[in-house]
XYZ file of C-alpha atoms in Angstrom:
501
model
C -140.842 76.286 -29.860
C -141.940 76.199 -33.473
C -140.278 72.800 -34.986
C -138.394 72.927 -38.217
C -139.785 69.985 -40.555
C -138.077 68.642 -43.190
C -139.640 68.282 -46.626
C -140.627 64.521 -45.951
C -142.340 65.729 -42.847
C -144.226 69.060 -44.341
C -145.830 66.390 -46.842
C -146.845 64.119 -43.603
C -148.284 67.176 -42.237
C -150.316 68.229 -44.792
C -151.411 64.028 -45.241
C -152.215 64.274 -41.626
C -154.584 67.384 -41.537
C -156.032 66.616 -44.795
C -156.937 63.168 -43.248
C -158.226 63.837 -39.697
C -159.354 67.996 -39.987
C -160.875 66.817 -42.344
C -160.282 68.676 -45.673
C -159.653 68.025 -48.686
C -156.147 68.612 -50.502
C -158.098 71.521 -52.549
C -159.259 73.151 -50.031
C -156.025 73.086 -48.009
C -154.361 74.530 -51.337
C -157.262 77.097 -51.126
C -156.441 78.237 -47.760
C -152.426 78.431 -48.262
C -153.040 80.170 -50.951
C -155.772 82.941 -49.078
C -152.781 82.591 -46.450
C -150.111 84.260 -49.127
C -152.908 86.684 -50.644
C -153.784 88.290 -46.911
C -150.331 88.865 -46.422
C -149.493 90.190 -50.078
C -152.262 92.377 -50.303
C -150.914 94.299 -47.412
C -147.712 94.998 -48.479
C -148.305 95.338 -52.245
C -151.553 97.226 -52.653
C -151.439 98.756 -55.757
C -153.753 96.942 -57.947
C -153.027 98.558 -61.078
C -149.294 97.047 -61.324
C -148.433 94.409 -63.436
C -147.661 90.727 -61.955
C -146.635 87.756 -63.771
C -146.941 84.150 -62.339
C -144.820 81.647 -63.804
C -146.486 78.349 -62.523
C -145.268 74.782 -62.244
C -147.451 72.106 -63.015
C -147.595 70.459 -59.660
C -148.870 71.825 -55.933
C -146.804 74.496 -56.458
C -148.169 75.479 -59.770
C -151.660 75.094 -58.119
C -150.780 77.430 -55.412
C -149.875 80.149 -58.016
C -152.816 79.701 -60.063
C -155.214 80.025 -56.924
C -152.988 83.068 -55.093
C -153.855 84.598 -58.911
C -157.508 83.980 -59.133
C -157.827 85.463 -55.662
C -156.170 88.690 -56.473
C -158.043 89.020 -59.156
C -160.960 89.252 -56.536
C -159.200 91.743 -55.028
C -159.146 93.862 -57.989
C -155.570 93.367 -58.896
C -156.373 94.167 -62.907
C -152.995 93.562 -64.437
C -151.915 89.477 -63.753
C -151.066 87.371 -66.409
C -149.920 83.661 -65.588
C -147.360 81.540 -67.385
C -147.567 77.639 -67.215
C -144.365 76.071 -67.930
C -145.701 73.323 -69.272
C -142.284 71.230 -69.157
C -143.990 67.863 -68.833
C -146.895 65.824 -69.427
C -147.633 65.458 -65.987
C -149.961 67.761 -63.998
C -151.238 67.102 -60.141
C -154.977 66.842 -59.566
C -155.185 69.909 -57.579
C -153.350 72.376 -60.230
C -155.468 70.851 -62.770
C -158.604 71.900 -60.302
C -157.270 75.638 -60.588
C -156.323 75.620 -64.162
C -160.065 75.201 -64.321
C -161.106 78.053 -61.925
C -158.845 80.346 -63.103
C -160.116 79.846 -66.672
C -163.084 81.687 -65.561
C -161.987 84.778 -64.711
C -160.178 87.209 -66.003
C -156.716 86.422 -65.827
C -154.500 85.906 -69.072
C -153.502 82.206 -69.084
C -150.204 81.374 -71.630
C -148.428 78.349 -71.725
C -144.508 77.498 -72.217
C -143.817 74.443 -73.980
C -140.491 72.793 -73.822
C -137.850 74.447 -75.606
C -140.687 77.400 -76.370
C -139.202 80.789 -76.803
C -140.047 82.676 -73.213
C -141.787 85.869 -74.503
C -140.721 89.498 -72.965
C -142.254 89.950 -70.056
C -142.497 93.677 -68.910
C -144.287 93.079 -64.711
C -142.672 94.527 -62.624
C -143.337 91.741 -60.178
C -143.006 88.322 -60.452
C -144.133 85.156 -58.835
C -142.368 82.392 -58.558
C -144.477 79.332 -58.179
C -142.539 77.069 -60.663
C -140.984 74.269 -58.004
C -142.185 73.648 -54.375
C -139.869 72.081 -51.346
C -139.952 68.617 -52.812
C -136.859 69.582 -55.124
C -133.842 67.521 -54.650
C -131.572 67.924 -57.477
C -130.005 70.716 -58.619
C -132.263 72.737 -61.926
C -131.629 71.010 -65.571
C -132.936 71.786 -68.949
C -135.868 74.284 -69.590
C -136.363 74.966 -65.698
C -132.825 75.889 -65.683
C -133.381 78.359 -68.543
C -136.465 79.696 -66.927
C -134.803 80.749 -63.361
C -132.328 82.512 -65.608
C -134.548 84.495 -67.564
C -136.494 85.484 -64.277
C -133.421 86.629 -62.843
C -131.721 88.421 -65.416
C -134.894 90.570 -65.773
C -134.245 92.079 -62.179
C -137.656 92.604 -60.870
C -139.057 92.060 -57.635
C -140.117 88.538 -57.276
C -142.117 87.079 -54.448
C -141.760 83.028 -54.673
C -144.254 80.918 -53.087
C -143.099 78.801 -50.141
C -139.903 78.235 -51.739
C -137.791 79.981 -54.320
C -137.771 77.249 -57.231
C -134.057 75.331 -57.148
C -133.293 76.346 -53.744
C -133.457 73.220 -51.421
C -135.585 73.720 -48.193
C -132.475 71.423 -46.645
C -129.728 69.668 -47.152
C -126.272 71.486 -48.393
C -126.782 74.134 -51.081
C -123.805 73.734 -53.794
C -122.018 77.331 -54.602
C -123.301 76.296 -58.289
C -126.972 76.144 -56.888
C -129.073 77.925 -59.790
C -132.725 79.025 -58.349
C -134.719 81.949 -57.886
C -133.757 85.179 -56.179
C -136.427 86.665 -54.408
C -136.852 89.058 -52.885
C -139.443 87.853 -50.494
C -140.324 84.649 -49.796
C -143.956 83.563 -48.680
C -143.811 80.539 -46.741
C -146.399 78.028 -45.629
C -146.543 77.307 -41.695
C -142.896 77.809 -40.389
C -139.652 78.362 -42.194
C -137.472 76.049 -44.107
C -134.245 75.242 -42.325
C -132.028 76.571 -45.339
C -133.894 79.936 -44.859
C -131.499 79.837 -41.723
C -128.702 79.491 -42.926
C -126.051 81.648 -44.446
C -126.147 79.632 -47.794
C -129.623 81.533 -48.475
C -128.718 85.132 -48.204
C -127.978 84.555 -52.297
C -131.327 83.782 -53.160
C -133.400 85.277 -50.801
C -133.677 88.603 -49.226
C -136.415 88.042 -46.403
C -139.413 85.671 -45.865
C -142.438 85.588 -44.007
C -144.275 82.682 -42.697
C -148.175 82.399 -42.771
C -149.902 79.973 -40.960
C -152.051 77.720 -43.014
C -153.632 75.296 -39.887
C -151.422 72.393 -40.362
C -152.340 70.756 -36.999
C -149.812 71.653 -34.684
C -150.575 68.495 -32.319
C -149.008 66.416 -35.131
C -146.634 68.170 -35.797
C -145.271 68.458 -31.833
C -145.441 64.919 -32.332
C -142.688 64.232 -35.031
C -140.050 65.416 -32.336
C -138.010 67.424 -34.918
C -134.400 68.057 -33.829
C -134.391 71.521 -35.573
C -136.947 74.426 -33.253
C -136.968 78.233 -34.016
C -137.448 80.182 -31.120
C -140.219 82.595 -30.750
C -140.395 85.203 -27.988
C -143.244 83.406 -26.346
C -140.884 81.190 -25.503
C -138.307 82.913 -23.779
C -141.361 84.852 -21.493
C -141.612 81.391 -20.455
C -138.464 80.516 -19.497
C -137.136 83.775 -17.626
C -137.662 83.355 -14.191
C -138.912 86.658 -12.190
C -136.563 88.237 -9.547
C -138.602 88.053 -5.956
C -138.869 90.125 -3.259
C -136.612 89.649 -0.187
C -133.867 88.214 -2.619
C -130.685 89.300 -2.779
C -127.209 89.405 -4.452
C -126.672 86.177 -3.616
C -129.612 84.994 -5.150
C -128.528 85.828 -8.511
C -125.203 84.074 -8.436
C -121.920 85.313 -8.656
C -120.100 84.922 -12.334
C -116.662 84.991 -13.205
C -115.050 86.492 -15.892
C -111.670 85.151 -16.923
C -110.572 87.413 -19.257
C -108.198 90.170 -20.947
C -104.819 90.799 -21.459
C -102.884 94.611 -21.671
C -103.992 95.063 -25.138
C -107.269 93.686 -24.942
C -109.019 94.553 -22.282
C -111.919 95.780 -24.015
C -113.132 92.210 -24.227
C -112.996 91.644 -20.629
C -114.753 95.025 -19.652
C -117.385 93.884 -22.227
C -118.195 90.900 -20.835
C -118.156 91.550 -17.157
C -120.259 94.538 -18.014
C -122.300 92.426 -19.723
C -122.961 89.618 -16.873
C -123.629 92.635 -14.509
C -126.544 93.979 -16.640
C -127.665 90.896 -17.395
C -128.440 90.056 -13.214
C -125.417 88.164 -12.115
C -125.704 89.461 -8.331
C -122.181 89.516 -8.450
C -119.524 89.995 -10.810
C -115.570 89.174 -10.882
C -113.258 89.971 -13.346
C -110.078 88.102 -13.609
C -107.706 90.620 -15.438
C -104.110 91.488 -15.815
C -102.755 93.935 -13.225
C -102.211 96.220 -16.181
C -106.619 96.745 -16.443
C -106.802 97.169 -12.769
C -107.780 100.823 -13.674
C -109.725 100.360 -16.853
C -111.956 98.113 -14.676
C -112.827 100.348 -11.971
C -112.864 103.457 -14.047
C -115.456 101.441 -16.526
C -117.576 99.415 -14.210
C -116.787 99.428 -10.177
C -119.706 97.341 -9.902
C -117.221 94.568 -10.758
C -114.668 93.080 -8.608
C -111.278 92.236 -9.516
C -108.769 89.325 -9.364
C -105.694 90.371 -10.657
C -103.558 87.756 -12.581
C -99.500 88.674 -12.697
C -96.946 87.187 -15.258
C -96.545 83.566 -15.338
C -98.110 82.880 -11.776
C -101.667 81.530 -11.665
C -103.910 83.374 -9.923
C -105.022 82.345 -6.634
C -108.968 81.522 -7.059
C -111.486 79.857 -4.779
C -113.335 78.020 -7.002
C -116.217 77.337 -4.807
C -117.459 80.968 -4.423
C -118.754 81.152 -8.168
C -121.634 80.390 -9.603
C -120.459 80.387 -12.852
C -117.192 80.878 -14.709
C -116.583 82.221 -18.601
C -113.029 82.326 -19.906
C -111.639 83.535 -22.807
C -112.623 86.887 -24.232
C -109.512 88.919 -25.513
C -107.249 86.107 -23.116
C -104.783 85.782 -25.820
C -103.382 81.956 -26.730
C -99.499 82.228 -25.116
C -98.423 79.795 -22.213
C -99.901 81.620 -19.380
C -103.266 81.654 -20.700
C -103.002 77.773 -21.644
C -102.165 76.842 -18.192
C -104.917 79.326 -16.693
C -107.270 77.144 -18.584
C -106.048 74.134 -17.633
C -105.816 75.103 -14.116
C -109.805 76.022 -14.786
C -110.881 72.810 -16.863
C -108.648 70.894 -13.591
C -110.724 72.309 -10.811
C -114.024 73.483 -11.591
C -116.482 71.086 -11.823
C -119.954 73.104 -13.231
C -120.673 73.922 -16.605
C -117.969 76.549 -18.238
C -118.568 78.960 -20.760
C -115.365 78.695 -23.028
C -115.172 81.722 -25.591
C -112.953 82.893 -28.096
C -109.378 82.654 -26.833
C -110.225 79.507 -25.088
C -111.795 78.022 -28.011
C -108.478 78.411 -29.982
C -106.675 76.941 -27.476
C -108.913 74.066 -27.077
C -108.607 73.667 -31.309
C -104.750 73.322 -30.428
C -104.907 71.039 -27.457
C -107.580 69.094 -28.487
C -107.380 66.545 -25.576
C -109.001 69.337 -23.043
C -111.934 69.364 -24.989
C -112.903 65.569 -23.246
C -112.058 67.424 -19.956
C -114.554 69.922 -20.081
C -117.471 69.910 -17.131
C -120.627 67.967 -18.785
C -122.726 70.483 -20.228
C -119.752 73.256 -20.308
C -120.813 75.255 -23.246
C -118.982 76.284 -26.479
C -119.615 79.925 -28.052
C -117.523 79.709 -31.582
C -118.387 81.497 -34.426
C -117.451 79.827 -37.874
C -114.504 80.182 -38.277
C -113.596 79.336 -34.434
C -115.978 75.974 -35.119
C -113.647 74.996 -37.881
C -110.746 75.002 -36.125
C -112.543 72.572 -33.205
C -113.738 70.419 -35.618
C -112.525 70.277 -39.435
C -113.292 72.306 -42.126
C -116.814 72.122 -43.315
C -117.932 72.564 -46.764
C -121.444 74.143 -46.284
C -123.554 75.378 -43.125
C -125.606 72.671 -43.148
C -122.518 70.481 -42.713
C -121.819 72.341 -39.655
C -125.239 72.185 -38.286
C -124.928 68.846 -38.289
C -121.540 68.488 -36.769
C -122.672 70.726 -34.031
C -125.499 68.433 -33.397
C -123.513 65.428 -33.376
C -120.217 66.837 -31.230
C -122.620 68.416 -28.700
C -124.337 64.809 -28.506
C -120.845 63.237 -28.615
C -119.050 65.515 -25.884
C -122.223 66.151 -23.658
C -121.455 70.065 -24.321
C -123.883 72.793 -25.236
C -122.504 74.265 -28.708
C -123.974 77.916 -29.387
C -123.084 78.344 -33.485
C -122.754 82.196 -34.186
C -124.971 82.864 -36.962
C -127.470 85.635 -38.353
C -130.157 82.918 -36.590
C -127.635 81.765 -33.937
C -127.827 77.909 -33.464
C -127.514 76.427 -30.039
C -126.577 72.148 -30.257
C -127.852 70.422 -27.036
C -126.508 66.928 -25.723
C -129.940 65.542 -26.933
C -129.352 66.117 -30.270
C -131.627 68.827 -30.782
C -130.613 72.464 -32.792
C -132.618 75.522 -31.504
C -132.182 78.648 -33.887
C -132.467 81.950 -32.544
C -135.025 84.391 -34.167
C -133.759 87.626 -32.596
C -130.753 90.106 -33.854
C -130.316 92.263 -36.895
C -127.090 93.071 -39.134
C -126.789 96.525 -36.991
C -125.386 94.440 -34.390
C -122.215 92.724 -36.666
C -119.903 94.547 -34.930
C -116.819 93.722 -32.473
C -117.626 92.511 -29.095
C -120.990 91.202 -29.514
C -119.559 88.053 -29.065
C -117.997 89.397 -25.765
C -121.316 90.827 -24.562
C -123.230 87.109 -25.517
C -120.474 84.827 -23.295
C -121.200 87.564 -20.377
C -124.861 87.104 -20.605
C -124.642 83.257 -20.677
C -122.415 83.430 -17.543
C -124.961 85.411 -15.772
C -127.622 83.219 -16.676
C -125.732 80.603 -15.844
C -125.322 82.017 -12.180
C -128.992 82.631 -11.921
C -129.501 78.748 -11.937
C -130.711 78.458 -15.072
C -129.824 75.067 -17.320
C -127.146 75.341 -19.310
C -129.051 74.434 -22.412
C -132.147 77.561 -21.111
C -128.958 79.482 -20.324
C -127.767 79.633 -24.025
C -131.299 79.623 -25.905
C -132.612 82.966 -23.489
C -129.261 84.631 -23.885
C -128.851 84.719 -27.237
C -132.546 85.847 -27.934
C -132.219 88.664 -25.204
C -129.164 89.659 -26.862
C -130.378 89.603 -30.433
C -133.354 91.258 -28.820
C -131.493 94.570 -27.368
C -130.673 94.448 -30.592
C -133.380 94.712 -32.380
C -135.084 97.263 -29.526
C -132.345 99.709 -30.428
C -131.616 99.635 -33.902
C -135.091 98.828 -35.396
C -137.296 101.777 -33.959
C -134.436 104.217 -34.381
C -133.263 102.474 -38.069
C -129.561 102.514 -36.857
C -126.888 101.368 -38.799
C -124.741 99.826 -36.784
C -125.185 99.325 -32.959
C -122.313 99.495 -30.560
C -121.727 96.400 -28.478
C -121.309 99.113 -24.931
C -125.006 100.357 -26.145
C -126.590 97.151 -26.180
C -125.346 96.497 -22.999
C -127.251 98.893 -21.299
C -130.430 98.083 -22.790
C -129.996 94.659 -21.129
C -131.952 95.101 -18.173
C -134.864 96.805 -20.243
C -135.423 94.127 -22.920
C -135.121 91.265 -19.364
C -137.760 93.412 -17.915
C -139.962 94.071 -20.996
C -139.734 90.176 -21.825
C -141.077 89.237 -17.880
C -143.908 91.748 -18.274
């Protein structure tokens, strides 16, 4: 896992490599900033286009002034830098490469405070005005600045952090900061890059390592981890000769109603593809033939009217309830009757989490470790309207701690809240896949994971990458638009087997 830091704790890190590496803050600026150039050079290799750096006068400032002087010994022959010189003071390290830079080349002009910004015709920019440090919202001539940059609509690469966007902490709708469209940023991302808040102000990032040492940094024990796909190779167990279906588990899939059946066939589709040795759908009498027309791989217990259905609760492995189950009486009491007598971790989905939002009482009920598979708005109605993402990523953490549940956040980088306070973000899935049922496919996954003997914590962290993952394998190489959720389920079995390669 790649931990998240916190501003506080990027600034420890860099303390802690400059002290014991050792090297000196310079020369750790110097290799960020050769960091940003190998990567930029890659993907913006005409040298004869014009780029404007607007600089800060701190780190920041000296990271623009050195990612300059190195293009310029990469033949870039059109940069210009501006210094916003909004303040008398200056850090030691930009004033080293406001020295360097003054020998070469590049055009160095200065802003004063309440200066007129000249025109500016680049058609990129860099943004190196304001680094992660920032923790109040833009005043003044900074204010004025970010405007100007945006309103002249060109593409704009900001270094580590688009200046007035907070690397954490909630991000007020009035937020005024940089738009980039790419952000270049040093060692991992910044937790509001993962967030929904961001999408405003920045269109994709990129981290580059800059050999911040990692041992450190495993040692600060962050509660916010990305996860990589070297990860999830490591967690997937392999499927061994001489097993058998009963190895795998057998999931249940509680599920459906007349008009939705969809949902159910999704998921029980889903938990079969996904290696559930066996699979049972619990389903109106009215799907009976949808099921075995869609899937006869998948068994059947057929629920009728008002009655309960009779279920032996020891013969699963795993249990999911609530895709397309609908929120009258019958489905209430099903739950109930499931919360009453099965005792392992359920995964509770849609339906089910509406009805838990009404009754709130069976939420305390729950099997330790159950796991909860809201999206946002679904989260709300658990657990009070938030204000901001990061308000809910820290309610998440918290009610996951406070409940003993696992609480998997739907998201662009899908958040999964463990009982020991930690938040794992997902790294996999693309905006092909926002369409209905994907949340249907995910629960079926996590139930056959869940039946495979994995963790309940491993069962949500590997099922939503291998799901984001499908994903990615379909829509990326064959630049879909949208992926359907009966597609991705098919590809299931090929990302599981790609990733255990």
């Amino acid at each position: 896992m790649l931990p998240l830091l916190i501003a506080e704790q990027i600034r420890e890190g860099d303390a802690y490599t400059i002290a014991n590496e050792p090297i000196s803050s310079v020369d750790l600026m110097e290799r960020a900033s050769r960091a940003f150039v190998g990567w930029f050079v890659n993907h913006f290799p005409d040298r004869n286009q014009g780029i404007t750096f607007y600089c800060g006068t701190g780190n920041n400032g000296g990271d623009g002034l050195a990612i300059a002087r190195l293009l310029c010994e990469h033949h870039y022959n059109k940069l210009k830098v501006v210094v916003a010189q909004f303040s008398n003071k200056a850090s030691d390290d930009f004033n080293t490469n406001l020295q360097r830079i003054r020998k070469t080349c590049v055009s160095v002009a200065q802003l004063a405070k309440g200066e007129e910004i000249a025109a500016d015709d680049s058609p990129v920019i860099i943004d190196a005005l304001l680094g992660s440090g920032l923790n109040k919202p833009l005043t003044g001539d900074y204010e004025r600045l970010v405007k100007y940059i945006n309103d002249l609509k060109r593409t704009v690469v900001a270094v580590d952090v688009p200046t007035g966007f907070f690397s954490e902490g909630e991000v007020p709708e009035s937020t005024i900061a940089i738009k980039a469209d790419l952000v270049i940023t040093f060692q991992q991302p910044k937790i509001n890059f993962l967030l929904p808040e961001s999408a405003a102000y920045i269109n994709c990032w990129e981290a580059v390592s800059i050999g911040i040492s990692e041992k450190f940094v495993q040692g600060l024990n962050s509660p916010y981890q990305f996860v990589e796909e070297k990860d999830i190779r490591q967690m997937l167990k392999p499927r061994h000769r001489f097993s058998n279906k009963g190895t795998y588990g057998h999931a249940l899939i509680v599920a459906g109603q007349a008009k939705t059946m969809g949902a159910a066939l999704l998921s029980s589709s889903a938990a079969a593809h996904a290696g559930a040795g066996l699979t049972t759908a619990c389903i109106p009498e009215s799907g009976l033939t949808a099921l075995n027309s869609y899937l006869p791989e998948v068994m059947a217990i057929v629920r009728g009217g008002d009655e309960l259905p009779d279920i032996e609760w020891d013969k699963f492995s795993s249990i999911a309830v609530g895709p397309g189950l609908g929120k009258g009486n019958d489905a209430l009491a099903l739950l109930k009757a499931i919360i009453k007598n099965y005792k392992k971790p359920l995964v509770i989905d849609a339906d089910a989490l509406n009805l838990l939002a009404e009754n709130n009482d069976l939420l305390k009920q729950l099997p330790e470790r159950s796991i909860l598979t809201p999206h946002m708005k679904e989260f709300d109605r658990l657990f009070g309207a938030h204000g901001s993402w990061w308000q809910r990523l820290q309610t998440a953490i918290a009610k996951a701690k406070e409940l003993n549940l696992c609480i998997l956040l739907k998201n662009d980088y899908t958040i999964v809240a463990t009982p020991d306070r930690t938040a794992y973000f997902n790294s996999s899935g693309n905006a092909a896949m926002a369409s209905g049922g994907m949340g249907d496919v995910l629960t079926g996954i996590i139930a056959a994971l869940l039946g495979q003997k994995y963790l309940p914590d491993q069962a949500c962290i590997i099922a939503a990458y291998i799901h984001g993952k499908a994903g990615d394998e379909l829509a990326l190489p064959n630049r879909m638009h949208v992926v359907l959720p009966g597609k991705l389920i098919m590809q299931l079995p090929v990302t599981m087997a790609k990733l255990r390669a």
